[in-house]
Amino acid sequence: MTQGAGQGPVVRTATLRDFRVPPYALVPVQSGEPGPSGPATAGPSGHPGNAVPDDEPPEGYTPTERDLPVINRGDTVQVHVGPTAEPSVPDGLGPLYVVGDVHGYLDELLAALTAQGLIDADGHWAAGTARLWFLGDFTDRGPDGIGVIDLVMRLSAEAAAAGGYCKALMGNHELLLIGARRFGDTHVNSGAGTATFQAAWLLNGGQRTDMERLQDVHLQWMSRLDAVVEADGHLLLHSDTTAYLDYGSTIEDVNDTIHQILTRNDADECWDLFRKLTKRFAFRDDGGPEAVRELLSRYGGQRVVHGHSPIPYLLGEVGTEDASDGEADTGPLVEGPHVYADGLAIAMDGGVTMAGKLLVVRLPLEN
């Protein structure tokens, strides 16, 4: 049992076997060449996490384990700051919850949603008019990314029927999976020579079993996800980057532009979008508060809430990224969201891929 920041105790009460997610009537698709079944091999970093094709990182690419900057705890402190103003809740809607990066860890997601009372013992929506936002990155690294997508799709329908909602944002790993299926080994302009979506997907933890189970309905759902939303004074997005500013001056502009890029189906254009939304750490360090304010002034809201960069990296508490490598595990490195950048940013990636915690929290955070 662990105690989350501003939350009650979180108990792992469920496993995948306890929840039977009804299959969708999936439409078959033309399969690419996902390769033989089995787990994806780790990249040069030695972990099914961030790596780059041919060991040549293009500008802004996700850093690998070996070159990911780590800062001391004294440089970044975890502070708990209340919202600057009482948020307004739309009439008839219940409390707002957000979910950090899942990365295929379906068991952990089910346990976290159950602990918050959002689903019942059978894995069905149990929160009435509550609102739930997923911050993206449903697949890769973990064992069952397609199962996670199927669960979120089903909960979306059940929540809407109950008068609430369950919605999701697009993460960089959604873009990566879409690109791997659409473009495969087609060469793209990476900024450091040639690269392919297929190679990048495998090197960043792509699971062949996910590719084999990926259907048209999943691709269509991911392609229609928004990239940025505002809810109750919180600006929700996946990546801790200001690259969203490149795609529009309003939230609607950003989402429309990204949807248009995916509709045009141009490999180089999609790669550039993936590359930009893979950037990170814009809100960390000295210029972080200014970067957050730039986003808030453009798109609205009082705080940014994001996933993408694991909190252990933001705090300098980097542990083992592969819990199966035989090394001793000291337990979760994160117990709750990380508030930083003068209290203007909330990080939600608890590092579930690093023996950390999959975070599901209610907003606004308690002081």
Coordinates of C-alpha atoms in Angstrom, one line a residue:
M1 CA 0.0 0.0 0.0
T2 CA 1.3 3.4 -0.9
Q3 CA 0.0 6.9 -0.1
G4 CA -0.3 9.3 -3.1
A5 CA 0.2 13.0 -2.8
G6 CA -3.2 14.5 -2.0
Q7 CA -4.9 11.1 -2.4
G8 CA -6.0 8.2 -0.3
P9 CA -4.1 4.9 -0.2
V10 CA -3.6 3.1 -3.4
V11 CA -3.9 -0.7 -3.3
R12 CA -3.3 -3.0 -6.1
T13 CA -6.6 -4.9 -6.1
A14 CA -6.9 -6.2 -9.6
T15 CA -5.0 -8.0 -12.3
L16 CA -5.7 -8.3 -16.0
R17 CA -7.4 -11.7 -15.4
D18 CA -10.0 -10.0 -13.2
F19 CA -11.2 -7.7 -16.0
R20 CA -12.7 -9.0 -19.2
V21 CA -12.8 -6.2 -21.7
P22 CA -15.3 -7.1 -24.5
P23 CA -13.7 -7.1 -27.9
Y24 CA -14.8 -4.5 -30.4
A25 CA -16.0 -5.4 -33.9
L26 CA -12.7 -4.6 -35.3
V27 CA -12.2 -4.0 -39.0
P28 CA -9.2 -5.9 -40.5
V29 CA -6.4 -3.9 -42.0
Q30 CA -3.7 -4.5 -44.4
S31 CA -0.9 -5.7 -42.3
G32 CA 2.6 -4.3 -42.7
E33 CA 5.6 -6.3 -41.9
P34 CA 5.6 -6.3 -38.1
G35 CA 8.1 -9.2 -38.0
P36 CA 7.9 -12.3 -35.9
S37 CA 5.9 -12.3 -32.7
G38 CA 7.6 -11.8 -29.4
P39 CA 9.0 -8.9 -27.4
A40 CA 10.8 -6.1 -29.1
T41 CA 14.5 -6.0 -28.6
A42 CA 16.0 -3.2 -26.5
G43 CA 17.7 -0.3 -28.2
P44 CA 21.3 0.8 -27.7
S45 CA 20.3 2.2 -24.3
G46 CA 19.8 -1.4 -23.0
H47 CA 16.1 -0.7 -22.2
P48 CA 12.9 -0.8 -24.2
G49 CA 12.7 3.0 -23.9
N50 CA 14.0 5.9 -25.8
A51 CA 16.6 5.3 -28.4
V52 CA 17.3 6.5 -32.0
P53 CA 17.9 4.9 -35.4
D54 CA 21.5 4.2 -36.1
D55 CA 22.5 5.9 -32.9
E56 CA 22.1 9.4 -34.6
P57 CA 19.7 11.6 -32.7
P58 CA 18.0 14.2 -34.8
E59 CA 17.4 17.6 -33.3
G60 CA 14.9 17.5 -30.5
Y61 CA 14.6 13.7 -30.4
T62 CA 13.8 12.0 -27.1
P63 CA 17.1 11.6 -25.2
T64 CA 18.3 8.0 -24.5
E65 CA 19.0 6.6 -21.1
R66 CA 22.7 7.3 -21.5
D67 CA 22.4 11.0 -22.5
L68 CA 19.2 12.0 -20.7
P69 CA 20.2 14.9 -18.4
V70 CA 19.7 14.3 -14.7
I71 CA 19.6 17.2 -12.2
N72 CA 20.2 17.1 -8.5
R73 CA 17.2 17.2 -6.1
G74 CA 18.5 20.5 -4.8
D75 CA 17.9 22.0 -8.2
T76 CA 14.3 20.9 -8.6
V77 CA 12.1 20.7 -5.6
Q78 CA 8.7 19.3 -5.3
V79 CA 6.3 21.9 -4.1
H80 CA 2.5 21.8 -3.5
V81 CA 0.8 25.0 -4.5
G82 CA -3.0 25.4 -4.7
P83 CA -4.7 26.8 -7.8
T84 CA -4.6 30.6 -8.1
A85 CA -8.3 30.8 -8.4
E86 CA -11.3 28.5 -7.7
P87 CA -11.9 26.7 -11.0
S88 CA -15.4 26.7 -12.4
V89 CA -16.9 23.3 -13.1
P90 CA -19.4 23.0 -15.9
D91 CA -23.0 22.5 -14.8
G92 CA -24.0 18.9 -14.3
L93 CA -20.5 17.5 -14.5
G94 CA -18.6 15.8 -11.7
P95 CA -15.0 16.0 -10.6
L96 CA -12.0 16.0 -13.0
Y97 CA -9.4 13.3 -13.0
V98 CA -6.2 12.9 -15.1
V99 CA -4.1 9.8 -15.9
G100 CA -0.4 9.9 -16.7
D101 CA 1.5 7.8 -19.2
V102 CA 0.3 4.1 -19.3
H103 CA 2.6 2.6 -21.8
G104 CA 0.8 -0.8 -22.0
Y105 CA 0.6 -1.5 -18.3
L106 CA -3.0 -2.5 -18.3
D107 CA -2.9 -4.3 -14.9
E108 CA -1.5 -1.1 -13.2
L109 CA -4.1 1.1 -15.0
L110 CA -7.0 -1.1 -13.8
A111 CA -5.7 -1.1 -10.2
A112 CA -5.2 2.7 -10.2
L113 CA -8.7 3.4 -11.7
T114 CA -10.3 1.0 -9.2
A115 CA -8.5 2.7 -6.3
Q116 CA -10.0 6.0 -7.3
G117 CA -13.5 4.6 -7.6
L118 CA -13.6 5.3 -11.4
I119 CA -14.3 1.7 -12.3
D120 CA -16.0 -1.2 -10.5
A121 CA -14.8 -4.7 -9.8
D122 CA -15.8 -5.8 -13.3
G123 CA -13.8 -3.0 -14.9
H124 CA -16.8 -0.9 -15.9
W125 CA -17.3 2.9 -15.5
A126 CA -18.5 3.5 -11.9
A127 CA -18.0 7.3 -11.6
G128 CA -21.2 8.7 -12.9
T129 CA -20.8 12.3 -14.1
A130 CA -17.0 12.4 -13.4
R131 CA -14.6 13.5 -16.1
L132 CA -11.5 11.6 -16.9
W133 CA -8.6 12.7 -19.2
F134 CA -5.8 10.4 -20.3
L135 CA -2.7 12.4 -21.2
G136 CA -1.5 10.1 -24.0
D137 CA 1.1 7.3 -24.5
F138 CA -1.0 4.2 -24.3
T139 CA 1.3 1.8 -26.0
D140 CA 5.0 0.7 -26.2
R141 CA 7.4 -0.6 -23.5
G142 CA 4.6 -2.4 -21.6
P143 CA 2.9 -5.7 -22.4
D144 CA -0.6 -4.7 -23.5
G145 CA -0.9 -1.4 -25.3
I146 CA -3.8 -2.5 -27.5
G147 CA -5.6 -3.7 -24.3
V148 CA -5.2 -0.3 -22.8
I149 CA -6.7 1.4 -25.9
D150 CA -9.6 -1.0 -26.0
L151 CA -10.3 -0.2 -22.3
V152 CA -10.2 3.5 -22.8
M153 CA -12.5 3.3 -25.8
R154 CA -15.0 1.2 -23.9
L155 CA -14.9 3.5 -20.8
S156 CA -15.5 6.5 -23.1
A157 CA -18.8 5.0 -24.2
E158 CA -19.8 4.0 -20.7
A159 CA -18.9 7.3 -19.2
A160 CA -20.9 9.2 -21.8
A161 CA -23.9 7.0 -21.1
A162 CA -23.6 7.9 -17.4
G163 CA -23.5 11.6 -18.0
G164 CA -19.7 12.0 -17.6
Y165 CA -16.9 11.5 -20.0
C166 CA -13.6 9.7 -20.5
K167 CA -11.4 11.3 -23.1
A168 CA -7.8 11.1 -24.3
L169 CA -5.0 13.2 -25.7
M170 CA -2.5 12.3 -28.3
G171 CA 1.0 11.5 -27.1
N172 CA 4.2 11.1 -29.1
H173 CA 3.9 7.3 -28.9
E174 CA 0.5 7.4 -30.6
L175 CA 2.2 9.3 -33.4
L176 CA 5.0 6.8 -33.5
L177 CA 2.6 3.8 -33.7
I178 CA 0.5 5.5 -36.4
G179 CA 3.7 6.2 -38.4
A180 CA 5.1 2.7 -38.0
R181 CA 1.9 1.2 -39.4
R182 CA 1.4 3.7 -42.2
F183 CA 4.9 4.3 -43.3
G184 CA 6.9 1.3 -42.1
D185 CA 10.4 1.4 -43.4
T186 CA 9.9 4.5 -45.7
H187 CA 12.8 6.8 -45.2
V188 CA 12.1 10.2 -43.7
N189 CA 14.1 13.3 -43.2
S190 CA 15.3 13.1 -39.6
G191 CA 17.6 16.1 -39.4
A192 CA 20.5 13.7 -38.9
G193 CA 20.4 11.5 -42.0
T194 CA 17.7 9.0 -42.8
A195 CA 15.4 7.3 -40.3
T196 CA 12.2 5.3 -40.5
F197 CA 9.1 5.2 -38.3
Q198 CA 9.4 1.4 -38.0
A199 CA 13.0 1.6 -36.6
A200 CA 12.1 4.4 -34.3
W201 CA 9.1 2.5 -33.0
L202 CA 11.1 -0.7 -32.2
L203 CA 13.9 1.3 -30.6
N204 CA 11.4 3.1 -28.4
G205 CA 9.8 0.1 -26.9
G206 CA 7.4 -1.0 -29.7
Q207 CA 5.8 -4.3 -28.9
R208 CA 5.3 -6.7 -31.9
T209 CA 2.2 -8.1 -30.2
D210 CA 0.6 -4.6 -30.3
M211 CA 1.4 -4.2 -34.0
E212 CA -0.1 -7.6 -34.7
R213 CA -3.4 -6.7 -32.9
L214 CA -3.6 -3.1 -34.2
Q215 CA -6.7 -2.6 -36.3
D216 CA -8.3 0.2 -38.3
V217 CA -10.6 1.2 -35.5
H218 CA -7.5 1.8 -33.2
L219 CA -5.7 3.8 -35.9
Q220 CA -8.8 5.9 -36.6
W221 CA -9.3 6.6 -32.9
M222 CA -5.7 7.6 -32.3
S223 CA -5.7 9.9 -35.4
R224 CA -8.7 11.8 -34.1
L225 CA -7.3 12.5 -30.6
D226 CA -6.8 16.2 -29.7
A227 CA -3.4 17.3 -28.6
V228 CA -4.3 20.2 -26.2
V229 CA -7.4 20.9 -24.1
E230 CA -8.3 23.2 -21.3
A231 CA -10.4 21.9 -18.3
D232 CA -11.2 23.8 -15.1
G233 CA -8.3 26.1 -15.5
H234 CA -5.9 23.3 -16.3
L235 CA -4.1 23.3 -19.7
L236 CA -3.8 19.6 -20.5
L237 CA -1.2 18.3 -23.0
H238 CA 1.1 15.3 -23.3
S239 CA 4.6 16.7 -23.8
D240 CA 6.5 19.3 -21.6
T241 CA 7.4 21.3 -24.7
T242 CA 6.5 24.7 -26.2
A243 CA 6.4 23.0 -29.7
Y244 CA 2.6 23.1 -29.6
L245 CA 3.0 26.9 -30.3
D246 CA 4.2 25.9 -33.8
Y247 CA 0.8 24.6 -34.7
G248 CA -1.6 27.4 -33.9
S249 CA -2.5 30.4 -31.8
T250 CA -5.6 28.8 -30.2
I251 CA -6.3 25.3 -28.9
E252 CA -8.7 24.7 -31.8
D253 CA -6.0 25.7 -34.3
V254 CA -3.5 23.3 -32.8
N255 CA -5.8 20.4 -32.8
D256 CA -7.1 21.1 -36.3
T257 CA -3.6 21.5 -37.7
I258 CA -2.4 18.3 -36.3
H259 CA -5.5 16.4 -37.5
Q260 CA -4.9 17.9 -41.0
I261 CA -1.2 16.7 -40.9
L262 CA -2.3 13.1 -40.1
T263 CA -5.0 13.3 -42.8
R264 CA -2.5 14.4 -45.5
N265 CA -0.5 11.2 -44.7
D266 CA 2.9 12.6 -45.7
A267 CA 5.7 10.7 -44.0
D268 CA 8.1 13.6 -43.6
E269 CA 5.4 15.9 -42.3
C270 CA 4.3 13.3 -39.8
W271 CA 7.9 12.6 -38.7
D272 CA 8.4 16.3 -38.1
L273 CA 5.3 16.4 -35.9
F274 CA 6.4 13.3 -34.0
R275 CA 9.9 14.8 -33.5
K276 CA 8.6 18.1 -32.2
L277 CA 6.1 16.5 -29.8
T278 CA 8.9 14.3 -28.5
K279 CA 10.9 17.3 -27.1
R280 CA 10.9 17.6 -23.4
F281 CA 12.1 19.5 -20.3
A282 CA 10.9 22.9 -21.5
F283 CA 9.4 23.7 -18.0
R284 CA 12.4 22.5 -15.9
D285 CA 15.4 24.7 -15.0
D286 CA 15.5 28.5 -14.9
G287 CA 13.5 29.3 -18.0
G288 CA 10.7 26.8 -17.1
P289 CA 8.2 29.2 -15.6
E290 CA 8.5 31.6 -18.5
A291 CA 7.9 28.7 -21.0
V292 CA 4.8 27.6 -19.1
R293 CA 3.5 31.2 -19.0
E294 CA 3.9 31.5 -22.7
L295 CA 1.7 28.5 -23.3
L296 CA -0.9 29.7 -20.7
S297 CA -1.0 33.2 -22.2
R298 CA -1.6 31.7 -25.7
Y299 CA -4.1 28.9 -24.9
G300 CA -5.6 29.8 -21.5
G301 CA -5.6 28.1 -18.1
Q302 CA -3.8 28.7 -14.8
R303 CA -1.6 25.6 -14.8
V304 CA -0.1 23.1 -17.4
V305 CA -0.7 19.4 -16.7
H306 CA 1.5 17.1 -18.7
G307 CA 3.0 13.6 -19.0
H308 CA 5.8 12.5 -21.2
S309 CA 8.9 13.2 -19.0
P310 CA 9.1 10.7 -16.1
I311 CA 9.0 12.5 -12.7
P312 CA 12.1 10.5 -11.6
Y313 CA 14.1 12.3 -14.3
L314 CA 12.7 15.7 -13.3
L315 CA 13.6 15.0 -9.7
G316 CA 17.0 13.4 -10.3
E317 CA 15.7 10.1 -8.8
V318 CA 16.6 7.9 -11.6
G319 CA 16.4 4.2 -10.8
T320 CA 16.3 1.0 -12.8
E321 CA 14.3 1.4 -16.1
D322 CA 13.9 -2.3 -16.6
A323 CA 12.6 -4.1 -13.5
S324 CA 13.2 -7.5 -15.2
D325 CA 17.0 -7.0 -15.5
G326 CA 17.7 -8.8 -12.2
E327 CA 18.8 -5.7 -10.3
A328 CA 17.3 -4.9 -6.9
D329 CA 14.3 -2.7 -6.9
T330 CA 13.8 -0.3 -4.1
G331 CA 10.2 0.3 -4.9
P332 CA 8.3 3.2 -6.5
L333 CA 10.3 6.3 -6.9
V334 CA 7.2 8.6 -7.1
E335 CA 4.1 8.7 -4.8
G336 CA 2.2 11.5 -6.5
P337 CA 2.3 14.2 -9.2
H338 CA 5.2 16.7 -9.3
V339 CA 4.4 20.4 -9.1
Y340 CA 7.2 22.7 -10.3
A341 CA 8.0 25.8 -12.5
D342 CA 6.9 28.2 -9.7
G343 CA 3.8 26.0 -9.2
L344 CA 2.6 26.5 -12.8
A345 CA 3.3 22.9 -14.1
I346 CA 2.1 19.5 -12.9
A347 CA 4.0 16.4 -14.2
M348 CA 2.0 13.2 -14.3
D349 CA 4.3 10.6 -15.7
G350 CA 5.1 8.6 -12.5
G351 CA 7.6 6.3 -14.3
V352 CA 5.5 3.1 -14.5
T353 CA 8.1 1.8 -17.0
M354 CA 10.8 2.3 -14.4
A355 CA 9.3 0.5 -11.5
G356 CA 7.5 3.7 -10.6
K357 CA 3.8 4.5 -10.3
L358 CA 1.0 4.9 -12.8
L359 CA -0.7 8.1 -11.6
V360 CA -4.4 8.8 -11.5
V361 CA -5.3 12.0 -9.6
R362 CA -8.1 14.4 -9.1
L363 CA -7.8 18.0 -10.0
P364 CA -7.3 20.5 -8.6
L365 CA -4.6 19.1 -6.4
E366 CA -5.0 19.6 -2.6
N367 CA -2.5 21.9 -0.9

